[in-house]
Amino acid sequence: MASFSTASTLVTSFATRRGRITRRAASASSSSRTPEKDESVVRDRQSLSFKDSATGVDVTLVGTMHYNPVSIELASSTVTRLREADALHAVVLESCPSRWKKTQKTQPPGSFLRWFLYNEMLAAADAAGDPTKIRLGDQRIEDLGACAKRTMADTARDVLDPLGGGWGRLVRDWRDGFSREIDGRGDARGNLRAADLWCDVALLLGMPVSMFRYPMAWAIKSPKVIVPFAAFAWGMERIPSLVRPGALDAVTGAYVMSGEERLVSALFLALDVAEVVFISRLFLKALLETRNDVLSRSIRDACEESVRSGEGGGVVAVLGAAHLNGVQLRLMGDGDDE
């Protein structure tokens, strides 16, 4: 446990020093910042700062790799910087009331799980220093489940209806979903680039921590989801060992699969294709498009609150990195945010 904590501390410390050096260099010389065609967007590591097109309020989207120490530091430092400058109106979290309540119940302040599964959402909330500034901006988990079921059902119908336009709808959704939710406004207009993630050495060093903490958190907080999934994966892995094996051909010496092995091979091929088709559409439609609509609306609501209050404070949104470009597209007026 000590070594785990030490590793997380070292990674976070490295990221903090790197962020400070980067900001000092940027303030010392404008040439140190990557030139952008759209100067209204400021990139800083995995964050994007710009003005909401409808209200003019300053918005900072912090893209995170969930449970990564570097992302935790970035979320905390971003919120802290604005709070100390008295320029923070609200912090929007990629969470909903049900999920946040469960997090508070399983990870109360001072508990082992609070430390062990500390994440960027908790860090941002702690940095805000005022619970009234926290906005839970994500789609309700109950609605997300229903949306995912509808998407899977729609996908099944489209797969089985190639002549009725089903396959065309799948291709169109993939193409439009990637363009809108992944590419967003495009690299030249200030979105989050793949290089902003994969060229951050500290973030990559923290990836093993993220890959350990994330499924562990799911197992603890949502065993009804993770246990059936783990049982299914284990069962699929066991299938090949249960079938009758083939044999070597007496004449050619080549291996000849048994009928059962051929059946299992065909089953796994079908599952591979189905995984690509179903999971990709689920990801683009239910997990990104629908939730990005909700997240951007929540951020816009916080911006409108700031205008009505007359305080003029900005809004920070802490999101998974995959959401940044789609949410930015909506808030900057390039996409429908309703």
Tab-separated table of N, CA and C in Angstrom, residues 245-332:
chain	number	residue	atom	x	y	z
A	245	PRO	N	-11.445	-31.923	-29.272
A	245	PRO	CA	-10.394	-31.436	-30.157
A	245	PRO	C	-10.368	-32.192	-31.480
A	246	GLY	N	-9.727	-31.597	-32.479
A	246	GLY	CA	-9.562	-32.244	-33.776
A	246	GLY	C	-8.411	-33.234	-33.729
A	247	ALA	N	-7.920	-33.616	-34.915
A	247	ALA	CA	-6.832	-34.597	-34.982
A	247	ALA	C	-5.990	-34.338	-36.224
A	248	LEU	N	-4.820	-34.969	-36.270
A	248	LEU	CA	-3.946	-34.838	-37.421
A	248	LEU	C	-4.409	-35.772	-38.534
A	249	ASP	N	-4.414	-35.264	-39.757
A	249	ASP	CA	-4.758	-36.091	-40.907
A	249	ASP	C	-3.677	-37.147	-41.116
A	250	ALA	N	-4.092	-38.412	-41.274
A	250	ALA	CA	-3.134	-39.510	-41.391
A	250	ALA	C	-2.272	-39.408	-42.641
A	251	VAL	N	-2.769	-38.777	-43.679
A	251	VAL	CA	-2.032	-38.683	-44.941
A	251	VAL	C	-1.180	-37.420	-45.006
A	252	THR	N	-1.790	-36.270	-44.773
A	252	THR	CA	-1.084	-34.986	-44.943
A	252	THR	C	-0.387	-34.513	-43.680
A	253	GLY	N	-0.811	-35.025	-42.541
A	253	GLY	CA	-0.242	-34.570	-41.273
A	253	GLY	C	-0.780	-33.219	-40.833
A	254	ALA	N	-1.729	-32.654	-41.578
A	254	ALA	CA	-2.313	-31.358	-41.226
A	254	ALA	C	-3.358	-31.533	-40.136
A	255	TYR	N	-3.498	-30.507	-39.328
A	255	TYR	CA	-4.484	-30.562	-38.255
A	255	TYR	C	-5.871	-30.329	-38.843
A	256	VAL	N	-6.814	-31.172	-38.492
A	256	VAL	CA	-8.203	-31.061	-38.953
A	256	VAL	C	-9.089	-30.776	-37.744
A	257	MET	N	-9.757	-29.645	-37.781
A	257	MET	CA	-10.616	-29.271	-36.651
A	257	MET	C	-11.833	-30.192	-36.578
A	258	SER	N	-12.279	-30.410	-35.365
A	258	SER	CA	-13.508	-31.173	-35.171
A	258	SER	C	-14.706	-30.277	-35.489
A	259	GLY	N	-15.859	-30.908	-35.598
A	259	GLY	CA	-17.061	-30.129	-35.861
A	259	GLY	C	-17.338	-29.118	-34.764
A	260	GLU	N	-17.094	-29.511	-33.510
A	260	GLU	CA	-17.299	-28.598	-32.389
A	260	GLU	C	-16.352	-27.406	-32.465
A	261	GLU	N	-15.084	-27.671	-32.838
A	261	GLU	CA	-14.129	-26.576	-32.953
A	261	GLU	C	-14.528	-25.600	-34.054
A	262	ARG	N	-15.036	-26.112	-35.170
A	262	ARG	CA	-15.492	-25.235	-36.248
A	262	ARG	C	-16.665	-24.368	-35.784
A	263	LEU	N	-17.545	-24.973	-35.024
A	263	LEU	CA	-18.700	-24.243	-34.519
A	263	LEU	C	-18.262	-23.126	-33.568
A	264	VAL	N	-17.332	-23.450	-32.681
A	264	VAL	CA	-16.839	-22.443	-31.736
A	264	VAL	C	-16.100	-21.325	-32.470
A	265	SER	N	-15.312	-21.669	-33.484
A	265	SER	CA	-14.605	-20.651	-34.262
A	265	SER	C	-15.589	-19.709	-34.950
A	266	ALA	N	-16.648	-20.287	-35.512
A	266	ALA	CA	-17.671	-19.451	-36.153
A	266	ALA	C	-18.377	-18.567	-35.125
A	267	LEU	N	-18.615	-19.112	-33.928
A	267	LEU	CA	-19.257	-18.342	-32.869
A	267	LEU	C	-18.401	-17.157	-32.462
A	268	PHE	N	-17.097	-17.400	-32.267
A	268	PHE	CA	-16.209	-16.314	-31.851
A	268	PHE	C	-16.060	-15.262	-32.949
A	269	LEU	N	-16.058	-15.682	-34.215
A	269	LEU	CA	-15.992	-14.721	-35.309
A	269	LEU	C	-17.246	-13.832	-35.307
A	270	ALA	N	-18.402	-14.462	-35.122
A	270	ALA	CA	-19.650	-13.703	-35.078
A	270	ALA	C	-19.658	-12.731	-33.891
A	271	LEU	N	-19.130	-13.177	-32.759
A	271	LEU	CA	-19.070	-12.312	-31.583
A	271	LEU	C	-18.111	-11.140	-31.805
A	272	ASP	N	-16.996	-11.387	-32.494
A	272	ASP	CA	-16.049	-10.307	-32.792
A	272	ASP	C	-16.704	-9.231	-33.654
A	273	VAL	N	-17.422	-9.667	-34.674
A	273	VAL	CA	-18.109	-8.710	-35.552
A	273	VAL	C	-19.198	-7.965	-34.777
A	274	ALA	N	-19.968	-8.700	-33.993
A	274	ALA	CA	-21.047	-8.077	-33.214
A	274	ALA	C	-20.485	-7.090	-32.202
A	275	GLU	N	-19.343	-7.419	-31.628
A	275	GLU	CA	-18.725	-6.519	-30.650
A	275	GLU	C	-18.381	-5.179	-31.284
A	276	VAL	N	-17.790	-5.236	-32.474
A	276	VAL	CA	-17.432	-3.998	-33.168
A	276	VAL	C	-18.684	-3.189	-33.504
A	277	VAL	N	-19.682	-3.853	-34.057
A	277	VAL	CA	-20.902	-3.167	-34.493
A	277	VAL	C	-21.671	-2.588	-33.309
A	278	PHE	N	-21.951	-3.412	-32.305
A	278	PHE	CA	-22.788	-2.987	-31.196
A	278	PHE	C	-22.063	-2.014	-30.265
A	279	ILE	N	-20.827	-2.351	-29.891
A	279	ILE	CA	-20.117	-1.516	-28.926
A	279	ILE	C	-19.779	-0.156	-29.508
A	280	SER	N	-19.397	-0.110	-30.787
A	280	SER	CA	-19.041	1.175	-31.386
A	280	SER	C	-20.253	2.102	-31.445
A	281	ARG	N	-21.410	1.568	-31.802
A	281	ARG	CA	-22.602	2.417	-31.846
A	281	ARG	C	-23.050	2.804	-30.439
A	282	LEU	N	-22.953	1.880	-29.510
A	282	LEU	CA	-23.303	2.190	-28.125
A	282	LEU	C	-22.419	3.312	-27.596
A	283	PHE	N	-21.134	3.242	-27.914
A	283	PHE	CA	-20.184	4.248	-27.444
A	283	PHE	C	-20.492	5.613	-28.046
A	284	LEU	N	-20.691	5.662	-29.362
A	284	LEU	CA	-20.903	6.939	-30.038
A	284	LEU	C	-22.266	7.549	-29.738
A	285	LYS	N	-23.311	6.716	-29.645
A	285	LYS	CA	-24.666	7.238	-29.467
A	285	LYS	C	-25.030	7.423	-27.988
A	286	ALA	N	-25.018	6.337	-27.234
A	286	ALA	CA	-25.506	6.409	-25.854
A	286	ALA	C	-24.485	7.018	-24.904
A	287	LEU	N	-23.232	6.608	-25.036
A	287	LEU	CA	-22.221	7.051	-24.078
A	287	LEU	C	-21.641	8.414	-24.405
A	288	LEU	N	-21.659	8.815	-25.680
A	288	LEU	CA	-21.110	10.125	-26.034
A	288	LEU	C	-22.198	11.114	-26.457
A	289	GLU	N	-22.887	10.832	-27.560
A	289	GLU	CA	-23.801	11.836	-28.109
A	289	GLU	C	-24.869	12.274	-27.110
A	290	THR	N	-25.603	11.335	-26.563
A	290	THR	CA	-26.684	11.684	-25.644
A	290	THR	C	-26.148	12.347	-24.386
A	291	ARG	N	-25.083	11.804	-23.831
A	291	ARG	CA	-24.529	12.375	-22.604
A	291	ARG	C	-23.870	13.727	-22.870
A	292	ASN	N	-23.267	13.917	-24.044
A	292	ASN	CA	-22.684	15.223	-24.360
A	292	ASN	C	-23.764	16.291	-24.456
A	293	ASP	N	-24.944	15.913	-24.963
A	293	ASP	CA	-26.070	16.847	-24.970
A	293	ASP	C	-26.413	17.284	-23.545
A	294	VAL	N	-26.472	16.309	-22.643
A	294	VAL	CA	-26.831	16.605	-21.254
A	294	VAL	C	-25.736	17.415	-20.570
A	295	LEU	N	-24.481	17.015	-20.755
A	295	LEU	CA	-23.364	17.702	-20.115
A	295	LEU	C	-23.257	19.157	-20.573
A	296	SER	N	-23.370	19.378	-21.888
A	296	SER	CA	-23.257	20.738	-22.406
A	296	SER	C	-24.415	21.606	-21.913
A	297	ARG	N	-25.608	21.008	-21.807
A	297	ARG	CA	-26.744	21.753	-21.288
A	297	ARG	C	-26.517	22.129	-19.824
A	298	SER	N	-25.936	21.230	-19.053
A	298	SER	CA	-25.661	21.515	-17.644
A	298	SER	C	-24.623	22.627	-17.504
A	299	ILE	N	-23.611	22.603	-18.344
A	299	ILE	CA	-22.587	23.656	-18.306
A	299	ILE	C	-23.192	24.991	-18.725
A	300	ARG	N	-24.035	24.985	-19.769
A	300	ARG	CA	-24.704	26.211	-20.201
A	300	ARG	C	-25.603	26.758	-19.082
A	301	ASP	N	-26.296	25.867	-18.374
A	301	ASP	CA	-27.130	26.303	-17.251
A	301	ASP	C	-26.287	27.003	-16.185
A	302	ALA	N	-25.110	26.446	-15.894
A	302	ALA	CA	-24.219	27.057	-14.905
A	302	ALA	C	-23.735	28.422	-15.386
A	303	CYS	N	-23.481	28.550	-16.680
A	303	CYS	CA	-23.069	29.839	-17.247
A	303	CYS	C	-24.192	30.866	-17.108
A	304	GLU	N	-25.410	30.444	-17.367
A	304	GLU	CA	-26.556	31.352	-17.237
A	304	GLU	C	-26.758	31.766	-15.781
A	305	GLU	N	-26.493	30.843	-14.851
A	305	GLU	CA	-26.549	31.184	-13.428
A	305	GLU	C	-25.537	32.274	-13.107
A	306	SER	N	-24.338	32.140	-13.669
A	306	SER	CA	-23.281	33.121	-13.416
A	306	SER	C	-23.685	34.503	-13.902
A	307	VAL	N	-24.311	34.559	-15.081
A	307	VAL	CA	-24.764	35.840	-15.624
A	307	VAL	C	-25.844	36.445	-14.730
A	308	ARG	N	-26.822	35.631	-14.307
A	308	ARG	CA	-27.909	36.142	-13.474
A	308	ARG	C	-27.414	36.623	-12.115
A	309	SER	N	-26.381	35.958	-11.599
A	309	SER	CA	-25.860	36.342	-10.284
A	309	SER	C	-25.125	37.673	-10.318
A	310	GLY	N	-24.633	38.044	-11.488
A	310	GLY	CA	-23.888	39.288	-11.616
A	310	GLY	C	-22.463	39.195	-11.119
A	311	GLU	N	-22.044	38.011	-10.677
A	311	GLU	CA	-20.685	37.850	-10.145
A	311	GLU	C	-19.645	37.697	-11.249
A	312	GLY	N	-20.076	37.151	-12.400
A	312	GLY	CA	-19.154	37.006	-13.515
A	312	GLY	C	-18.130	35.900	-13.379
A	313	GLY	N	-18.354	34.951	-12.487
A	313	GLY	CA	-17.400	33.859	-12.312
A	313	GLY	C	-17.470	32.854	-13.445
A	314	GLY	N	-16.369	32.151	-13.656
A	314	GLY	CA	-16.303	31.153	-14.711
A	314	GLY	C	-16.800	29.794	-14.253
A	315	VAL	N	-16.874	28.883	-15.205
A	315	VAL	CA	-17.355	27.528	-14.947
A	315	VAL	C	-16.285	26.532	-15.355
A	316	VAL	N	-15.984	25.600	-14.469
A	316	VAL	CA	-15.056	24.503	-14.753
A	316	VAL	C	-15.861	23.222	-14.850
A	317	ALA	N	-15.638	22.445	-15.893
A	317	ALA	CA	-16.301	21.148	-16.036
A	317	ALA	C	-15.232	20.064	-16.066
A	318	VAL	N	-15.358	19.096	-15.192
A	318	VAL	CA	-14.412	17.979	-15.112
A	318	VAL	C	-15.068	16.765	-15.751
A	319	LEU	N	-14.522	16.361	-16.901
A	319	LEU	CA	-15.130	15.321	-17.720
A	319	LEU	C	-14.099	14.289	-18.133
A	320	GLY	N	-14.571	13.115	-18.540
A	320	GLY	CA	-13.691	12.175	-19.200
A	320	GLY	C	-13.213	12.795	-20.510
A	321	ALA	N	-11.974	12.534	-20.891
A	321	ALA	CA	-11.384	13.186	-22.060
A	321	ALA	C	-12.194	12.945	-23.330
A	322	ALA	N	-12.866	11.800	-23.428
A	322	ALA	CA	-13.641	11.489	-24.638
A	322	ALA	C	-14.803	12.448	-24.848
A	323	HIS	N	-15.242	13.138	-23.800
A	323	HIS	CA	-16.389	14.039	-23.916
A	323	HIS	C	-15.997	15.447	-24.357
A	324	LEU	N	-14.724	15.819	-24.234
A	324	LEU	CA	-14.346	17.218	-24.388
A	324	LEU	C	-14.721	17.823	-25.736
A	325	ASN	N	-14.366	17.157	-26.826
A	325	ASN	CA	-14.552	17.769	-28.136
A	325	ASN	C	-16.025	17.927	-28.498
A	326	GLY	N	-16.852	16.954	-28.151
A	326	GLY	CA	-18.273	17.063	-28.431
A	326	GLY	C	-18.934	18.149	-27.603
A	327	VAL	N	-18.555	18.271	-26.330
A	327	VAL	CA	-19.123	19.305	-25.467
A	327	VAL	C	-18.652	20.685	-25.925
A	328	GLN	N	-17.369	20.793	-26.254
A	328	GLN	CA	-16.850	22.074	-26.749
A	328	GLN	C	-17.579	22.512	-28.019
A	329	LEU	N	-17.821	21.556	-28.910
A	329	LEU	CA	-18.521	21.860	-30.165
A	329	LEU	C	-19.868	22.506	-29.895
A	330	ARG	N	-20.602	21.983	-28.935
A	330	ARG	CA	-21.919	22.505	-28.615
A	330	ARG	C	-21.840	23.881	-27.959
A	331	LEU	N	-20.919	24.057	-27.015
A	331	LEU	CA	-20.844	25.305	-26.252
A	331	LEU	C	-20.288	26.467	-27.074
A	332	MET	N	-19.497	26.173	-28.093
A	332	MET	CA	-18.933	27.249	-28.909
A	332	MET	C	-19.800	27.587	-30.114
